[in-house]
Amino acid sequence: MSTGTLAIVLAAAVIHALWNMLVAGSRDNQATLAVATAVGVVVAAPLAILRWHVDAAAWPFIIASSLAEVIYFWLLTTAYQRAELSLVYPIARGTAPVLVLIVSVGVLGATSSVAQAAGVALVGLGVLLVRGVRRGNAARWSDVGLALAVAVSIATYTLIDKQGVQHADPVTYVVLILILPALAGLAYVTARGGTQRVRAAAGARSLVGGVFSIAAYGLILFALTQAPAASVAATREVSVVFAAILGAVFLHERVGASRLVGSVVVVIGIALVVTG
């Protein structure tokens, strides 16, 4: 991976962690995420139309992924309502690749390596460290379980998208799968607070969050044209560490040494899982 591509992937990692921080730190994260998702769709729609290519075989995957994304957004906002960014993000993003590997090996018949097995063990250790090792400072297991549920939803749409994107242009595909979550999110928020709840969330935070979410995806797409997918995927997950730092600096979360070290261990484990 060249220095320029490395910089692009790291930028995508920072941006991804930033938009999660914006959602986690908002007063109404459900409304903020709903508006941000809609903004992302609107921003990317012109490019998706220009690049339009969708085979008939893509639509079952688009529908399935859209439903998985709806569940993901609901679980993510619920997790951020109950727990800290520096807990939820490392566990959710770190465990998802492990779940993808397990399903790929156990269900889809893929092969695994010793390095990947070691990576799984490191991710597990990292999750325990992120939760906390001291009884007084440890997070509740219910919060850890919610973060793991987010990981399951991420792994689900990842496995679906790996197949679906083969039948459509990537930009067009991602816009199509986000239309339903955007509409469902706005409808859900409106039904539980009226249009004023949506208007209250339609500010700089949701605008920047929407642009950042699409920008992070676009940067990764570009990086994938410049470097091997395994290298890009492994480097991108350094966002786990960035999220822990952002949670401490901007959201004033109590990120101790255990959580920070655990985030780093998770990143190392992901790298082994992805590249092994």
mmCIF file of C-alpha atoms in Angstrom:
data_model
loop_
_atom_site.group_PDB
_atom_site.id
_atom_site.type_symbol
_atom_site.label_atom_id
_atom_site.label_comp_id
_atom_site.label_asym_id
_atom_site.label_seq_id
_atom_site.Cartn_x
_atom_site.Cartn_y
_atom_site.Cartn_z
ATOM 1 C CA MET A 1 0.000 0.000 0.000
ATOM 2 C CA SER A 2 1.444 3.375 -1.036
ATOM 3 C CA THR A 3 1.732 6.293 1.367
ATOM 4 C CA GLY A 4 -1.023 8.139 -0.466
ATOM 5 C CA THR A 5 -3.437 5.207 -0.264
ATOM 6 C CA LEU A 6 -2.573 4.692 3.400
ATOM 7 C CA ALA A 7 -3.444 8.339 4.056
ATOM 8 C CA ILE A 8 -6.795 7.900 2.271
ATOM 9 C CA VAL A 9 -7.697 4.802 4.293
ATOM 10 C CA LEU A 10 -6.712 6.459 7.579
ATOM 11 C CA ALA A 11 -8.789 9.507 6.601
ATOM 12 C CA ALA A 12 -11.757 7.217 5.974
ATOM 13 C CA ALA A 13 -11.222 5.606 9.390
ATOM 14 C CA VAL A 14 -11.180 8.981 11.133
ATOM 15 C CA ILE A 15 -14.256 10.185 9.242
ATOM 16 C CA HIS A 16 -16.175 6.997 10.057
ATOM 17 C CA ALA A 17 -15.376 7.343 13.750
ATOM 18 C CA LEU A 18 -16.324 11.030 13.597
ATOM 19 C CA TRP A 19 -19.803 10.476 12.204
ATOM 20 C CA ASN A 20 -20.422 7.826 14.850
ATOM 21 C CA MET A 21 -19.273 10.327 17.477
ATOM 22 C CA LEU A 22 -21.691 12.920 16.084
ATOM 23 C CA VAL A 23 -24.572 10.454 16.361
ATOM 24 C CA ALA A 24 -23.560 9.108 19.778
ATOM 25 C CA GLY A 25 -23.124 12.610 21.208
ATOM 26 C CA SER A 26 -26.384 14.071 19.905
ATOM 27 C CA ARG A 27 -29.389 14.785 22.114
ATOM 28 C CA ASP A 28 -31.652 12.699 19.882
ATOM 29 C CA ASN A 29 -29.460 10.137 18.158
ATOM 30 C CA GLN A 30 -32.368 8.381 16.435
ATOM 31 C CA ALA A 31 -33.464 11.572 14.693
ATOM 32 C CA THR A 32 -29.871 12.603 13.991
ATOM 33 C CA LEU A 33 -29.047 9.274 12.347
ATOM 34 C CA ALA A 34 -32.294 9.278 10.360
ATOM 35 C CA VAL A 35 -31.632 12.756 8.971
ATOM 36 C CA ALA A 36 -27.943 11.985 8.390
ATOM 37 C CA THR A 37 -28.824 8.844 6.426
ATOM 38 C CA ALA A 38 -31.267 10.816 4.278
ATOM 39 C CA VAL A 39 -28.605 13.482 3.672
ATOM 40 C CA GLY A 40 -26.127 10.815 2.637
ATOM 41 C CA VAL A 41 -28.589 9.359 0.131
ATOM 42 C CA VAL A 42 -29.355 12.771 -1.366
ATOM 43 C CA VAL A 43 -25.657 13.700 -1.629
ATOM 44 C CA ALA A 44 -24.687 10.434 -3.330
ATOM 45 C CA ALA A 45 -27.804 10.044 -5.501
ATOM 46 C CA PRO A 46 -26.527 12.095 -8.503
ATOM 47 C CA LEU A 47 -23.366 10.000 -8.724
ATOM 48 C CA ALA A 48 -25.385 6.801 -8.298
ATOM 49 C CA ILE A 49 -27.626 7.811 -11.211
ATOM 50 C CA LEU A 50 -24.649 8.697 -13.389
ATOM 51 C CA ARG A 51 -23.027 5.336 -12.668
ATOM 52 C CA TRP A 52 -26.313 3.403 -12.771
ATOM 53 C CA HIS A 53 -25.887 -0.318 -13.232
ATOM 54 C CA VAL A 54 -28.154 -2.786 -11.447
ATOM 55 C CA ASP A 55 -28.711 -6.332 -12.676
ATOM 56 C CA ALA A 56 -31.962 -8.068 -11.840
ATOM 57 C CA ALA A 57 -29.994 -10.474 -9.643
ATOM 58 C CA ALA A 58 -29.012 -7.584 -7.356
ATOM 59 C CA TRP A 59 -32.512 -6.747 -6.130
ATOM 60 C CA PRO A 60 -32.969 -9.616 -3.641
ATOM 61 C CA PHE A 61 -29.660 -8.611 -2.050
ATOM 62 C CA ILE A 62 -30.616 -4.918 -2.059
ATOM 63 C CA ILE A 63 -33.895 -5.687 -0.280
ATOM 64 C CA ALA A 64 -32.262 -8.029 2.239
ATOM 65 C CA SER A 65 -29.432 -5.586 2.946
ATOM 66 C CA SER A 66 -31.874 -2.701 3.366
ATOM 67 C CA LEU A 67 -33.782 -4.644 6.009
ATOM 68 C CA ALA A 68 -30.526 -5.552 7.756
ATOM 69 C CA GLU A 69 -29.497 -1.877 7.704
ATOM 70 C CA VAL A 70 -32.804 -0.861 9.305
ATOM 71 C CA ILE A 71 -32.135 -3.291 12.151
ATOM 72 C CA TYR A 72 -28.525 -2.084 12.368
ATOM 73 C CA PHE A 73 -29.535 1.579 12.680
ATOM 74 C CA TRP A 74 -32.093 0.776 15.370
ATOM 75 C CA LEU A 75 -29.629 -1.319 17.370
ATOM 76 C CA LEU A 76 -26.861 1.271 16.956
ATOM 77 C CA THR A 77 -28.935 4.180 18.223
ATOM 78 C CA THR A 78 -30.271 2.059 21.073
ATOM 79 C CA ALA A 79 -26.710 1.108 22.015
ATOM 80 C CA TYR A 80 -25.575 4.745 21.951
ATOM 81 C CA GLN A 81 -28.510 5.696 24.180
ATOM 82 C CA ARG A 82 -27.438 3.209 26.830
ATOM 83 C CA ALA A 83 -23.661 2.969 26.545
ATOM 84 C CA GLU A 84 -20.607 4.984 25.563
ATOM 85 C CA LEU A 85 -19.129 5.334 22.086
ATOM 86 C CA SER A 86 -15.771 4.036 23.343
ATOM 87 C CA LEU A 87 -17.498 0.815 24.465
ATOM 88 C CA VAL A 88 -20.009 0.218 21.665
ATOM 89 C CA TYR A 89 -17.865 1.100 18.648
ATOM 90 C CA PRO A 90 -14.805 -1.109 19.370
ATOM 91 C CA ILE A 91 -16.927 -4.121 20.258
ATOM 92 C CA ALA A 92 -19.365 -3.727 17.348
ATOM 93 C CA ARG A 93 -16.781 -2.968 14.666
ATOM 94 C CA GLY A 94 -14.239 -5.407 16.079
ATOM 95 C CA THR A 95 -16.497 -8.415 16.478
ATOM 96 C CA ALA A 96 -18.248 -8.107 13.114
ATOM 97 C CA PRO A 97 -15.277 -9.370 11.004
ATOM 98 C CA VAL A 98 -14.944 -12.324 13.373
ATOM 99 C CA LEU A 99 -18.612 -13.214 12.859
ATOM 100 C CA VAL A 100 -18.186 -12.891 9.089
ATOM 101 C CA LEU A 101 -15.222 -15.288 9.255
ATOM 102 C CA ILE A 102 -17.132 -17.796 11.403
ATOM 103 C CA VAL A 103 -20.118 -17.822 9.039
ATOM 104 C CA SER A 104 -17.849 -17.983 5.982
ATOM 105 C CA VAL A 105 -16.006 -21.001 7.386
ATOM 106 C CA GLY A 106 -18.879 -22.788 9.085
ATOM 107 C CA VAL A 107 -21.668 -22.171 6.584
ATOM 108 C CA LEU A 108 -20.126 -21.124 3.282
ATOM 109 C CA GLY A 109 -17.233 -23.589 3.375
ATOM 110 C CA ALA A 110 -14.370 -21.092 3.311
ATOM 111 C CA THR A 111 -10.989 -22.056 4.737
ATOM 112 C CA SER A 112 -9.275 -20.434 7.706
ATOM 113 C CA SER A 113 -5.706 -20.171 8.972
ATOM 114 C CA VAL A 114 -3.806 -20.225 12.244
ATOM 115 C CA ALA A 115 -3.325 -16.462 11.954
ATOM 116 C CA GLN A 116 -7.079 -15.949 11.656
ATOM 117 C CA ALA A 117 -7.691 -18.161 14.685
ATOM 118 C CA ALA A 118 -5.184 -16.063 16.626
ATOM 119 C CA GLY A 119 -6.975 -12.951 15.406
ATOM 120 C CA VAL A 120 -10.296 -14.245 16.724
ATOM 121 C CA ALA A 121 -8.687 -14.877 20.125
ATOM 122 C CA LEU A 122 -7.192 -11.371 20.182
ATOM 123 C CA VAL A 123 -10.520 -9.773 19.308
ATOM 124 C CA GLY A 124 -12.121 -11.703 22.164
ATOM 125 C CA LEU A 125 -9.401 -10.537 24.555
ATOM 126 C CA GLY A 126 -9.768 -6.986 23.271
ATOM 127 C CA VAL A 127 -13.525 -7.033 23.887
ATOM 128 C CA LEU A 128 -12.953 -8.119 27.492
ATOM 129 C CA LEU A 129 -10.414 -5.316 27.970
ATOM 130 C CA VAL A 130 -12.772 -2.760 26.425
ATOM 131 C CA ARG A 131 -15.480 -3.887 28.836
ATOM 132 C CA GLY A 132 -13.068 -3.444 31.734
ATOM 133 C CA VAL A 133 -11.265 -5.821 34.051
ATOM 134 C CA ARG A 134 -11.910 -4.091 37.355
ATOM 135 C CA ARG A 135 -15.284 -4.723 38.896
ATOM 136 C CA GLY A 136 -15.950 -1.086 39.728
ATOM 137 C CA ASN A 137 -15.030 0.192 36.260
ATOM 138 C CA ALA A 138 -16.413 -2.638 34.151
ATOM 139 C CA ALA A 139 -19.304 -1.963 31.802
ATOM 140 C CA ARG A 140 -22.569 -3.817 32.213
ATOM 141 C CA TRP A 141 -22.804 -7.092 30.318
ATOM 142 C CA SER A 142 -26.175 -5.959 28.955
ATOM 143 C CA ASP A 143 -24.396 -3.061 27.209
ATOM 144 C CA VAL A 144 -21.749 -5.438 25.876
ATOM 145 C CA GLY A 145 -24.523 -7.707 24.629
ATOM 146 C CA LEU A 146 -26.173 -4.792 22.835
ATOM 147 C CA ALA A 147 -22.865 -3.896 21.164
ATOM 148 C CA LEU A 148 -22.504 -7.538 20.098
ATOM 149 C CA ALA A 149 -26.012 -7.386 18.619
ATOM 150 C CA VAL A 150 -24.846 -4.408 16.552
ATOM 151 C CA ALA A 151 -21.907 -6.555 15.424
ATOM 152 C CA VAL A 152 -24.299 -9.301 14.315
ATOM 153 C CA SER A 153 -26.238 -6.804 12.196
ATOM 154 C CA ILE A 154 -22.997 -5.486 10.651
ATOM 155 C CA ALA A 155 -21.864 -9.022 9.833
ATOM 156 C CA THR A 156 -25.278 -9.776 8.334
ATOM 157 C CA TYR A 157 -25.325 -6.907 5.878
ATOM 158 C CA THR A 158 -21.627 -7.431 5.120
ATOM 159 C CA LEU A 159 -22.236 -11.021 4.035
ATOM 160 C CA ILE A 160 -25.239 -9.929 1.966
ATOM 161 C CA ASP A 161 -23.372 -7.035 0.346
ATOM 162 C CA LYS A 162 -20.388 -9.198 -0.597
ATOM 163 C CA GLN A 163 -22.739 -11.054 -2.928
ATOM 164 C CA GLY A 164 -25.035 -8.205 -3.923
ATOM 165 C CA VAL A 165 -22.358 -5.759 -5.025
ATOM 166 C CA GLN A 166 -21.226 -8.261 -7.673
ATOM 167 C CA HIS A 167 -24.435 -7.505 -9.571
ATOM 168 C CA ALA A 168 -24.458 -3.697 -9.377
ATOM 169 C CA ASP A 169 -22.253 -0.641 -9.426
ATOM 170 C CA PRO A 170 -20.992 -0.143 -5.838
ATOM 171 C CA VAL A 171 -22.114 3.490 -5.555
ATOM 172 C CA THR A 172 -25.534 2.753 -7.015
ATOM 173 C CA TYR A 173 -25.829 -0.280 -4.753
ATOM 174 C CA VAL A 174 -25.072 1.568 -1.528
ATOM 175 C CA VAL A 175 -27.516 4.372 -2.322
ATOM 176 C CA LEU A 176 -30.274 1.879 -3.080
ATOM 177 C CA ILE A 177 -29.759 -0.070 0.130
ATOM 178 C CA LEU A 178 -29.863 3.139 2.205
ATOM 179 C CA ILE A 179 -33.144 4.492 0.799
ATOM 180 C CA LEU A 180 -35.315 2.206 2.949
ATOM 181 C CA PRO A 181 -33.382 2.863 6.198
ATOM 182 C CA ALA A 182 -33.561 6.617 5.540
ATOM 183 C CA LEU A 183 -37.330 6.562 4.943
ATOM 184 C CA ALA A 184 -37.973 4.112 7.791
ATOM 185 C CA GLY A 185 -35.874 6.183 10.176
ATOM 186 C CA LEU A 186 -37.641 9.425 9.318
ATOM 187 C CA ALA A 187 -41.052 7.741 9.566
ATOM 188 C CA TYR A 188 -40.187 6.183 12.943
ATOM 189 C CA VAL A 189 -38.962 9.466 14.393
ATOM 190 C CA THR A 190 -41.950 11.407 13.022
ATOM 191 C CA ALA A 191 -44.395 8.868 14.455
ATOM 192 C CA ARG A 192 -42.793 9.315 17.879
ATOM 193 C CA GLY A 193 -42.430 13.043 18.108
ATOM 194 C CA GLY A 194 -43.836 14.650 15.007
ATOM 195 C CA THR A 195 -42.103 16.605 12.298
ATOM 196 C CA GLN A 196 -40.688 19.007 14.883
ATOM 197 C CA ARG A 197 -38.449 16.192 16.108
ATOM 198 C CA VAL A 198 -37.053 15.799 12.593
ATOM 199 C CA ARG A 199 -36.652 19.572 12.171
ATOM 200 C CA ALA A 200 -34.813 19.793 15.490
ATOM 201 C CA ALA A 201 -32.314 17.187 14.271
ATOM 202 C CA ALA A 202 -31.875 18.787 10.848
ATOM 203 C CA GLY A 203 -28.813 20.809 11.765
ATOM 204 C CA ALA A 204 -25.090 20.900 11.199
ATOM 205 C CA ARG A 205 -24.502 17.691 13.154
ATOM 206 C CA SER A 206 -26.764 15.536 10.958
ATOM 207 C CA LEU A 207 -25.621 17.299 7.777
ATOM 208 C CA VAL A 208 -21.949 16.676 8.541
ATOM 209 C CA GLY A 209 -22.733 13.153 9.737
ATOM 210 C CA GLY A 210 -24.503 12.331 6.479
ATOM 211 C CA VAL A 211 -21.716 13.728 4.321
ATOM 212 C CA PHE A 212 -19.061 12.001 6.431
ATOM 213 C CA SER A 213 -20.793 8.605 6.249
ATOM 214 C CA ILE A 214 -20.898 8.718 2.448
ATOM 215 C CA ALA A 215 -17.389 10.216 2.234
ATOM 216 C CA ALA A 216 -15.924 7.403 4.343
ATOM 217 C CA TYR A 217 -17.473 4.828 2.044
ATOM 218 C CA GLY A 218 -16.304 6.651 -1.072
ATOM 219 C CA LEU A 219 -12.731 6.897 0.177
ATOM 220 C CA ILE A 220 -12.649 3.172 0.908
ATOM 221 C CA LEU A 221 -14.018 2.414 -2.556
ATOM 222 C CA PHE A 222 -11.244 4.491 -4.089
ATOM 223 C CA ALA A 223 -8.602 2.869 -1.872
ATOM 224 C CA LEU A 224 -9.779 -0.568 -3.005
ATOM 225 C CA THR A 225 -8.837 0.399 -6.560
ATOM 226 C CA GLN A 226 -5.297 1.253 -5.411
ATOM 227 C CA ALA A 227 -4.421 -1.504 -2.924
ATOM 228 C CA PRO A 228 -5.346 -5.112 -1.978
ATOM 229 C CA ALA A 229 -8.710 -5.448 -0.243
ATOM 230 C CA ALA A 230 -7.215 -7.215 2.788
ATOM 231 C CA SER A 231 -4.758 -4.384 3.433
ATOM 232 C CA VAL A 232 -7.454 -1.746 3.062
ATOM 233 C CA ALA A 233 -9.910 -3.590 5.315
ATOM 234 C CA ALA A 234 -7.340 -4.176 8.048
ATOM 235 C CA THR A 235 -6.058 -0.592 8.033
ATOM 236 C CA ARG A 236 -9.564 0.867 7.969
ATOM 237 C CA GLU A 237 -10.402 -0.776 11.303
ATOM 238 C CA VAL A 238 -7.971 1.521 13.112
ATOM 239 C CA SER A 239 -11.142 3.607 13.418
ATOM 240 C CA VAL A 240 -11.756 1.509 16.531
ATOM 241 C CA VAL A 241 -8.892 3.304 18.276
ATOM 242 C CA PHE A 242 -9.931 6.692 16.900
ATOM 243 C CA ALA A 243 -13.441 6.171 18.301
ATOM 244 C CA ALA A 244 -12.077 5.456 21.774
ATOM 245 C CA ILE A 245 -9.955 8.631 21.637
ATOM 246 C CA LEU A 246 -12.829 10.746 20.311
ATOM 247 C CA GLY A 247 -15.085 9.424 23.057
ATOM 248 C CA ALA A 248 -12.583 10.509 25.681
ATOM 249 C CA VAL A 249 -11.720 13.918 24.208
ATOM 250 C CA PHE A 250 -15.060 15.174 22.891
ATOM 251 C CA LEU A 251 -17.720 13.173 24.738
ATOM 252 C CA HIS A 252 -15.788 13.199 28.042
ATOM 253 C CA GLU A 253 -16.107 9.444 28.464
ATOM 254 C CA ARG A 254 -13.924 7.781 31.079
ATOM 255 C CA VAL A 255 -11.667 5.852 28.741
ATOM 256 C CA GLY A 256 -9.124 4.166 30.949
ATOM 257 C CA ALA A 257 -5.994 2.290 29.982
ATOM 258 C CA SER A 258 -7.877 -1.016 29.775
ATOM 259 C CA ARG A 259 -10.383 0.274 27.207
ATOM 260 C CA LEU A 260 -7.727 1.986 25.118
ATOM 261 C CA VAL A 261 -5.416 -1.031 25.148
ATOM 262 C CA GLY A 262 -8.387 -3.256 24.397
ATOM 263 C CA SER A 263 -9.217 -1.154 21.331
ATOM 264 C CA VAL A 264 -5.657 -1.580 20.050
ATOM 265 C CA VAL A 265 -5.804 -5.343 20.682
ATOM 266 C CA VAL A 266 -9.074 -5.491 18.750
ATOM 267 C CA VAL A 267 -7.449 -3.723 15.781
ATOM 268 C CA ILE A 268 -4.520 -6.179 15.786
ATOM 269 C CA GLY A 269 -6.972 -9.085 15.957
ATOM 270 C CA ILE A 270 -9.015 -7.703 13.050
ATOM 271 C CA ALA A 271 -5.837 -7.309 10.988
ATOM 272 C CA LEU A 272 -5.034 -11.009 11.513
ATOM 273 C CA VAL A 273 -8.609 -12.062 10.725
ATOM 274 C CA VAL A 274 -8.731 -10.028 7.515
ATOM 275 C CA THR A 275 -5.207 -10.659 6.201
ATOM 276 C CA GLY A 276 -4.593 -14.152 7.603
#
